[in-house]
Amino acid sequence: MVDLRVRVGDLTLRNPVMPASGTFSETLSRMMSFERLGALVTKTITAELRGGNPTPRVAEVGRGLLNSIGIPSKGLDYFLEHILPEFEPFSTPLIVSVSAPTAELFAEAVERLDLPGIAGIEANISCPNIEEDGKAFAMKAKSTATVVERLRKTTSLPLWVKLTPNTADIASVARAAEASGADALVVANTILAMSIDVETFKPRLGNIMGGYSGPAIKPIVVRMVYQCARAVDIPVIGCGGIATADDAIEYMLAGASAVQVGTATFVNPSAMLDVIDGLERFCERKGIKRVSELTGMVRDVDMTVDQLETIP
Ligand SMILES: Cc1cc2nc3c(=O)[nH]c(=O)nc-3n(C[C@H](O)[C@H](O)[C@H](O)COP(=O)(O)O)c2cc1C
């Protein structure tokens, strides 16, 4: 028997596998038991009603998916009245993903989520901050600190902070989030990208640019998880291109305590369950008693001084 439990801050999860925000909804319970997952993560909600971006909003490009969904949201009132009760029957910890365009509005939304049935908050700070020229909070350590500090003062719930890969120095953003009171980091959101149809000369997305996800981004995000896990003491949750148990193991070896599965669920709706089963089989085969032993177990390689200097 392998112990699949992992700890993410004060939460103990029955296994390290959960959905990535926006790629999962309560309706999936019709085809899989939510009781098997480590946690449930909602699509990002915003306080106000928001439309999405212009269509087309998704395009398959190479070994990945380009999307510019744009956080459409029916608003917090709707979420509390209609979506939250849908999750009530499940004992699996529910993490609510939240976003807002200013630190103040972020805090107002988070304050309203201190409710029974909500196990934690995932602050999606990869969204535009209107006080910083529309640049995502998580692009800079300073704006990350401002919003996370504000949220930490607002809620005593576990506070996970989801970072953007679209930053020059993710390790310093990770340190700022930790110093400001984050309980865990989710690394990472989608990678800013663009694709053009050469027949029509038009961008494939109505919004021109969008976020890239899926298998193609995995090596980039594994690198970021490695950097973040070395930079902070709080748990890191890996997210980017995970479709199989091997992908999840790679993230854990790089330093992730848990993982999120996103785009893969669109291709294979039971991808998360396959990852859980595969993790168990892997541990059995390797004689590993607790899956948590994998975290950060990547073996050192002999590195030159130059190579070492590139790792913050
Ligand atoms: C269609 C789609 C919608 C998404 N919506 C959200 C969202 O609402 N909030 C969020 O934090 N991330 C959102 N994401 C990003 C995912 O949660 C995840 O960070 C990213 O896709 C990388 O993981 P993956 O390669 O496993 O998909 C979305 C991704 C996709 C593909």
Short mmCIF file of C-alpha atoms and ligand atoms in Angstrom, two decimals:
data_model
loop_
_atom_site.label_atom_id
_atom_site.label_comp_id
_atom_site.label_asym_id
_atom_site.label_seq_id
_atom_site.Cartn_x
_atom_site.Cartn_y
_atom_site.Cartn_z
CA MET A 1 0.00 0.00 0.00
CA VAL A 2 1.34 3.38 -1.03
CA ASP A 3 0.46 6.43 1.09
CA LEU A 4 -0.70 8.95 -1.50
CA ARG A 5 -1.48 11.70 0.99
CA VAL A 6 0.35 15.01 0.69
CA ARG A 7 0.32 18.15 2.78
CA VAL A 8 -0.17 21.56 1.22
CA GLY A 9 0.25 23.99 4.09
CA ASP A 10 -2.38 23.12 6.70
CA LEU A 11 -4.40 20.98 4.29
CA THR A 12 -3.89 17.25 3.97
CA LEU A 13 -4.95 16.02 0.55
CA ARG A 14 -5.77 12.35 -0.08
CA ASN A 15 -3.46 12.45 -3.10
CA PRO A 16 -1.50 15.15 -4.93
CA VAL A 17 -3.76 15.41 -8.01
CA MET A 18 -6.34 18.13 -8.63
CA PRO A 19 -7.81 20.04 -11.57
CA ALA A 20 -6.36 23.27 -12.93
CA SER A 21 -8.73 26.22 -12.69
CA GLY A 22 -10.91 26.78 -15.75
CA THR A 23 -10.60 23.26 -17.10
CA PHE A 24 -12.98 21.65 -14.65
CA SER A 25 -16.53 22.12 -13.46
CA GLU A 26 -19.07 20.54 -11.14
CA THR A 27 -20.67 18.83 -14.15
CA LEU A 28 -17.66 16.46 -14.40
CA SER A 29 -19.01 14.72 -11.29
CA ARG A 30 -21.38 12.89 -13.66
CA MET A 31 -18.46 10.96 -15.08
CA MET A 32 -15.95 10.69 -12.26
CA SER A 33 -15.96 10.40 -8.50
CA PHE A 34 -14.74 13.69 -7.04
CA GLU A 35 -13.96 11.72 -3.88
CA ARG A 36 -10.94 10.30 -5.68
CA LEU A 37 -9.30 13.67 -6.31
CA GLY A 38 -6.87 15.42 -3.97
CA ALA A 39 -8.75 18.72 -4.20
CA LEU A 40 -11.31 20.48 -6.38
CA VAL A 41 -10.47 23.85 -7.92
CA THR A 42 -13.15 26.11 -9.40
CA LYS A 43 -12.92 28.24 -12.51
CA THR A 44 -11.72 31.71 -11.56
CA ILE A 45 -14.59 33.84 -10.31
CA THR A 46 -14.69 37.60 -10.20
CA ALA A 47 -16.95 39.77 -8.05
CA GLU A 48 -18.63 41.35 -11.03
CA LEU A 49 -20.29 39.94 -14.12
CA ARG A 50 -17.72 39.67 -16.95
CA GLY A 51 -18.09 38.75 -20.57
CA GLY A 52 -15.38 36.72 -22.25
CA ASN A 53 -13.00 37.74 -25.03
CA PRO A 54 -13.88 37.90 -28.76
CA THR A 55 -14.14 34.59 -30.62
CA PRO A 56 -12.45 32.37 -31.69
CA ARG A 57 -11.27 31.76 -28.14
CA VAL A 58 -9.32 28.54 -28.58
CA ALA A 59 -6.98 27.10 -31.20
CA GLU A 60 -4.91 23.94 -31.22
CA VAL A 61 -1.33 24.89 -32.04
CA GLY A 62 1.48 22.35 -32.15
CA ARG A 63 1.38 20.18 -29.05
CA GLY A 64 -0.62 22.71 -27.10
CA LEU A 65 -3.76 24.77 -26.82
CA LEU A 66 -3.95 28.51 -27.30
CA ASN A 67 -6.84 30.19 -25.48
CA SER A 68 -8.11 33.65 -24.81
CA ILE A 69 -11.21 32.82 -22.82
CA GLY A 70 -10.74 36.02 -20.78
CA ILE A 71 -12.24 34.96 -17.41
CA PRO A 72 -15.96 35.23 -18.25
CA SER A 73 -17.76 35.19 -14.91
CA LYS A 74 -21.35 35.29 -13.76
CA GLY A 75 -20.16 37.12 -10.67
CA LEU A 76 -19.75 36.22 -7.04
CA ASP A 77 -23.44 36.36 -6.10
CA TYR A 78 -24.25 33.81 -8.78
CA PHE A 79 -21.33 31.62 -7.67
CA LEU A 80 -22.45 31.62 -4.05
CA GLU A 81 -26.07 30.92 -4.92
CA HIS A 82 -25.73 28.39 -7.73
CA ILE A 83 -22.22 26.90 -8.04
CA LEU A 84 -21.05 26.54 -4.45
CA PRO A 85 -24.04 24.35 -3.42
CA GLU A 86 -23.21 21.95 -6.29
CA PHE A 87 -19.95 21.11 -4.51
CA GLU A 88 -21.58 20.55 -1.12
CA PRO A 89 -22.00 16.76 -1.47
CA PHE A 90 -18.26 16.19 -1.83
CA SER A 91 -15.82 15.78 1.05
CA THR A 92 -12.83 16.69 -1.15
CA PRO A 93 -11.39 20.11 -0.19
CA LEU A 94 -12.81 22.84 -2.42
CA ILE A 95 -10.41 25.57 -3.50
CA VAL A 96 -12.06 28.65 -4.96
CA SER A 97 -10.08 30.52 -7.58
CA VAL A 98 -10.60 34.28 -7.45
CA SER A 99 -9.43 37.23 -9.47
CA ALA A 100 -9.90 41.01 -9.51
CA PRO A 101 -8.41 44.03 -11.25
CA THR A 102 -7.19 45.78 -8.04
CA ALA A 103 -5.87 44.58 -4.67
CA GLU A 104 -8.85 46.20 -2.93
CA LEU A 105 -11.45 44.49 -5.12
CA PHE A 106 -9.53 41.23 -4.74
CA ALA A 107 -9.78 41.53 -0.95
CA GLU A 108 -13.50 42.36 -1.08
CA ALA A 109 -14.16 39.19 -3.08
CA VAL A 110 -11.98 36.99 -0.88
CA GLU A 111 -13.65 38.32 2.27
CA ARG A 112 -17.00 37.01 1.06
CA LEU A 113 -15.59 33.52 0.58
CA ASP A 114 -14.85 32.78 4.22
CA LEU A 115 -17.65 30.21 4.22
CA PRO A 116 -18.25 26.63 5.31
CA GLY A 117 -17.51 24.31 2.41
CA ILE A 118 -14.61 26.40 1.12
CA ALA A 119 -11.27 24.89 2.14
CA GLY A 120 -9.00 27.46 0.56
CA ILE A 121 -8.51 30.32 -1.86
CA GLU A 122 -6.46 30.21 -5.03
CA ALA A 123 -5.65 33.83 -5.89
CA ASN A 124 -5.24 34.00 -9.65
CA ILE A 125 -2.84 36.94 -9.75
CA SER A 126 -1.95 36.23 -13.37
CA CYS A 127 -4.75 38.57 -14.38
CA PRO A 128 -4.36 42.22 -15.44
CA ASN A 129 -3.93 44.75 -12.62
CA ILE A 130 -5.48 48.03 -13.73
CA GLU A 131 -3.28 49.93 -11.26
CA GLU A 132 -0.17 48.68 -13.10
CA ASP A 133 -1.07 49.49 -16.73
CA GLY A 134 -2.93 46.22 -17.05
CA LYS A 135 0.17 44.13 -16.35
CA ALA A 136 -0.56 40.99 -14.34
CA PHE A 137 0.11 41.34 -10.59
CA ALA A 138 2.38 38.28 -10.75
CA MET A 139 4.66 39.80 -13.36
CA LYS A 140 6.46 41.77 -10.67
CA ALA A 141 7.52 41.01 -7.11
CA LYS A 142 6.26 44.39 -5.88
CA SER A 143 2.69 44.11 -7.17
CA THR A 144 2.62 40.47 -6.02
CA ALA A 145 3.55 41.58 -2.51
CA THR A 146 0.90 44.33 -2.50
CA VAL A 147 -1.98 42.03 -3.43
CA VAL A 148 -0.89 39.00 -1.36
CA GLU A 149 -0.36 41.13 1.76
CA ARG A 150 -3.83 42.59 1.33
CA LEU A 151 -5.38 39.12 0.91
CA ARG A 152 -3.47 37.71 3.86
CA LYS A 153 -4.96 40.40 6.09
CA THR A 154 -8.43 39.57 4.75
CA THR A 155 -8.65 35.80 5.11
CA SER A 156 -7.53 33.11 7.49
CA LEU A 157 -8.30 30.43 4.89
CA PRO A 158 -5.34 28.68 3.25
CA LEU A 159 -4.14 31.11 0.58
CA TRP A 160 -2.67 29.62 -2.58
CA VAL A 161 -1.20 32.10 -5.03
CA LYS A 162 -1.14 31.23 -8.72
CA LEU A 163 1.82 32.73 -10.54
CA THR A 164 2.26 33.63 -14.17
CA PRO A 165 5.08 32.19 -16.26
CA ASN A 166 5.13 35.51 -18.13
CA THR A 167 7.74 37.12 -15.94
CA ALA A 168 11.49 37.51 -16.20
CA ASP A 169 12.26 36.27 -12.69
CA ILE A 170 9.69 33.88 -11.27
CA ALA A 171 11.84 33.02 -8.24
CA SER A 172 11.72 36.59 -6.92
CA VAL A 173 7.95 36.74 -7.49
CA ALA A 174 7.68 33.44 -5.56
CA ARG A 175 9.74 34.87 -2.69
CA ALA A 176 7.55 37.99 -2.59
CA ALA A 177 4.39 35.86 -2.39
CA GLU A 178 5.85 33.76 0.42
CA ALA A 179 7.06 36.79 2.38
CA SER A 180 3.59 38.35 2.07
CA GLY A 181 1.83 35.37 3.58
CA ALA A 182 1.00 32.87 0.81
CA ASP A 183 0.53 29.32 2.10
CA ALA A 184 1.35 27.70 -1.25
CA LEU A 185 2.21 28.65 -4.82
CA VAL A 186 0.61 27.31 -7.98
CA VAL A 187 3.17 27.37 -10.80
CA ALA A 188 1.88 28.31 -13.29
CA ASN A 189 -0.79 29.86 -15.47
CA THR A 190 -0.63 29.82 -19.29
CA ILE A 191 2.25 31.22 -21.37
CA LEU A 192 1.49 34.33 -23.43
CA ALA A 193 1.56 33.28 -27.08
CA MET A 194 0.27 34.00 -30.57
CA SER A 195 -0.39 32.05 -33.75
CA ILE A 196 -1.25 33.22 -37.28
CA ASP A 197 -3.14 31.28 -39.95
CA VAL A 198 -0.95 31.66 -43.06
CA GLU A 199 -3.89 31.02 -45.42
CA THR A 200 -5.99 33.89 -44.10
CA PHE A 201 -3.11 36.00 -42.67
CA LYS A 202 -5.26 36.33 -39.54
CA PRO A 203 -4.37 35.61 -35.92
CA ARG A 204 -6.00 32.35 -34.85
CA LEU A 205 -7.54 34.00 -31.77
CA GLY A 206 -10.09 36.79 -31.80
CA ASN A 207 -8.07 38.44 -29.03
CA ILE A 208 -4.87 38.12 -31.16
CA MET A 209 -2.79 36.86 -28.21
CA GLY A 210 -3.67 34.22 -25.69
CA GLY A 211 -2.36 31.72 -23.18
CA TYR A 212 -0.59 28.55 -24.30
CA SER A 213 -1.10 25.34 -22.34
CA GLY A 214 -0.75 21.57 -22.76
CA PRO A 215 2.20 19.21 -23.33
CA ALA A 216 4.30 21.79 -25.20
CA ILE A 217 4.74 23.98 -22.11
CA LYS A 218 5.75 21.25 -19.66
CA PRO A 219 9.55 21.64 -19.81
CA ILE A 220 9.26 25.40 -19.37
CA VAL A 221 7.04 25.09 -16.32
CA VAL A 222 9.02 22.20 -14.80
CA ARG A 223 12.01 24.56 -14.89
CA MET A 224 9.95 27.25 -13.13
CA VAL A 225 8.74 24.83 -10.45
CA TYR A 226 12.35 23.82 -9.85
CA GLN A 227 13.38 27.46 -9.48
CA CYS A 228 10.44 28.34 -7.21
CA ALA A 229 10.84 25.26 -5.01
CA ARG A 230 14.47 26.23 -4.41
CA ALA A 231 13.50 29.81 -3.66
CA VAL A 232 10.75 29.25 -1.05
CA ASP A 233 9.87 26.99 1.86
CA ILE A 234 6.11 26.90 1.23
CA PRO A 235 4.70 24.09 -0.97
CA VAL A 236 4.68 24.51 -4.74
CA ILE A 237 1.88 23.01 -6.84
CA GLY A 238 3.02 22.23 -10.38
CA CYS A 239 0.73 22.98 -13.31
CA GLY A 240 1.52 22.88 -17.02
CA GLY A 241 1.14 20.11 -19.55
CA ILE A 242 0.48 17.26 -17.12
CA ALA A 243 -1.33 14.39 -18.84
CA THR A 244 0.26 11.26 -17.37
CA ALA A 245 1.68 9.99 -14.09
CA ASP A 246 5.20 10.42 -15.49
CA ASP A 247 4.48 14.11 -16.06
CA ALA A 248 3.28 14.46 -12.48
CA ILE A 249 6.33 12.58 -11.15
CA GLU A 250 8.63 14.89 -13.10
CA TYR A 251 7.01 17.90 -11.46
CA MET A 252 7.29 16.33 -8.02
CA LEU A 253 10.95 15.50 -8.54
CA ALA A 254 11.48 19.15 -9.52
CA GLY A 255 9.99 20.18 -6.18
CA ALA A 256 6.19 20.15 -6.49
CA SER A 257 4.19 18.87 -3.49
CA ALA A 258 1.06 18.45 -5.62
CA VAL A 259 -0.01 18.90 -9.24
CA GLN A 260 -2.87 20.30 -11.29
CA VAL A 261 -4.14 18.79 -14.54
CA GLY A 262 -5.67 21.19 -17.05
CA THR A 263 -5.76 20.85 -20.84
CA ALA A 264 -5.31 17.07 -20.66
CA THR A 265 -8.83 16.76 -19.23
CA PHE A 266 -10.24 18.14 -22.52
CA VAL A 267 -8.53 15.30 -24.41
CA ASN A 268 -9.13 12.59 -21.83
CA PRO A 269 -11.77 13.44 -19.20
CA SER A 270 -10.37 10.81 -16.83
CA ALA A 271 -6.77 12.06 -17.12
CA MET A 272 -6.67 13.00 -13.41
CA LEU A 273 -7.71 9.50 -12.36
CA ASP A 274 -5.12 7.98 -14.71
CA VAL A 275 -2.45 10.17 -13.10
CA ILE A 276 -3.49 9.05 -9.59
CA ASP A 277 -3.48 5.35 -10.54
CA GLY A 278 -0.16 5.73 -12.35
CA LEU A 279 1.44 7.47 -9.36
CA GLU A 280 0.43 4.60 -7.12
CA ARG A 281 1.79 2.00 -9.55
CA PHE A 282 5.04 3.92 -9.95
CA CYS A 283 5.59 4.10 -6.18
CA GLU A 284 4.82 0.39 -5.80
CA ARG A 285 7.29 -0.47 -8.56
CA LYS A 286 10.02 1.71 -7.02
CA GLY A 287 9.31 0.59 -3.44
CA ILE A 288 8.37 4.15 -2.42
CA LYS A 289 6.05 4.09 0.61
CA ARG A 290 4.84 7.68 0.52
CA VAL A 291 4.32 9.65 -2.68
CA SER A 292 5.42 12.79 -0.83
CA GLU A 293 8.94 11.34 -0.77
CA LEU A 294 9.21 12.24 -4.46
CA THR A 295 9.04 15.99 -3.81
CA GLY A 296 12.33 17.65 -4.66
CA MET A 297 14.15 14.35 -5.20
CA VAL A 298 15.71 15.34 -8.51
CA ARG A 299 19.30 14.22 -8.33
CA ASP A 300 22.09 16.72 -8.55
CA VAL A 301 24.14 16.66 -11.68
CA ASP A 302 27.68 17.92 -11.86
CA MET A 303 27.37 21.50 -12.97
CA THR A 304 29.87 24.06 -14.08
CA VAL A 305 30.03 27.32 -12.16
CA ASP A 306 28.45 29.09 -15.17
CA GLN A 307 25.47 26.73 -15.16
CA LEU A 308 24.99 27.08 -11.41
CA GLU A 309 24.85 30.85 -11.77
CA THR A 310 21.87 30.62 -14.08
CA ILE A 311 19.79 29.01 -11.30
CA PRO A 312 18.52 31.64 -8.87
C1 LIG B 1 -9.64 26.82 -21.53
C2 LIG B 1 -8.80 27.24 -20.37
C3 LIG B 1 -9.35 28.04 -19.36
C4 LIG B 1 -8.58 28.43 -18.27
N1 LIG B 1 -9.16 29.20 -17.30
C5 LIG B 1 -8.42 29.54 -16.19
C6 LIG B 1 -9.00 30.25 -15.12
O1 LIG B 1 -10.21 30.58 -15.11
N2 LIG B 1 -8.21 30.57 -14.06
C7 LIG B 1 -6.88 30.21 -13.98
O2 LIG B 1 -6.22 30.49 -12.99
N3 LIG B 1 -6.32 29.49 -14.99
C8 LIG B 1 -7.04 29.15 -16.06
N4 LIG B 1 -6.47 28.40 -17.07
C9 LIG B 1 -5.06 27.99 -16.92
C10 LIG B 1 -4.98 26.58 -16.33
O3 LIG B 1 -5.54 26.53 -15.05
C11 LIG B 1 -3.50 26.12 -16.27
O4 LIG B 1 -2.79 27.01 -15.43
C12 LIG B 1 -2.82 26.08 -17.62
O5 LIG B 1 -3.72 25.68 -18.64
C13 LIG B 1 -1.60 25.17 -17.65
O6 LIG B 1 -1.96 23.85 -17.35
P1 LIG B 1 -2.27 22.73 -18.48
O7 LIG B 1 -1.12 22.77 -19.45
O8 LIG B 1 -2.36 21.44 -17.72
O9 LIG B 1 -3.55 23.13 -19.11
C14 LIG B 1 -7.22 28.01 -18.17
C15 LIG B 1 -6.68 27.20 -19.18
C16 LIG B 1 -7.45 26.80 -20.26
C17 LIG B 1 -6.81 25.92 -21.29
#
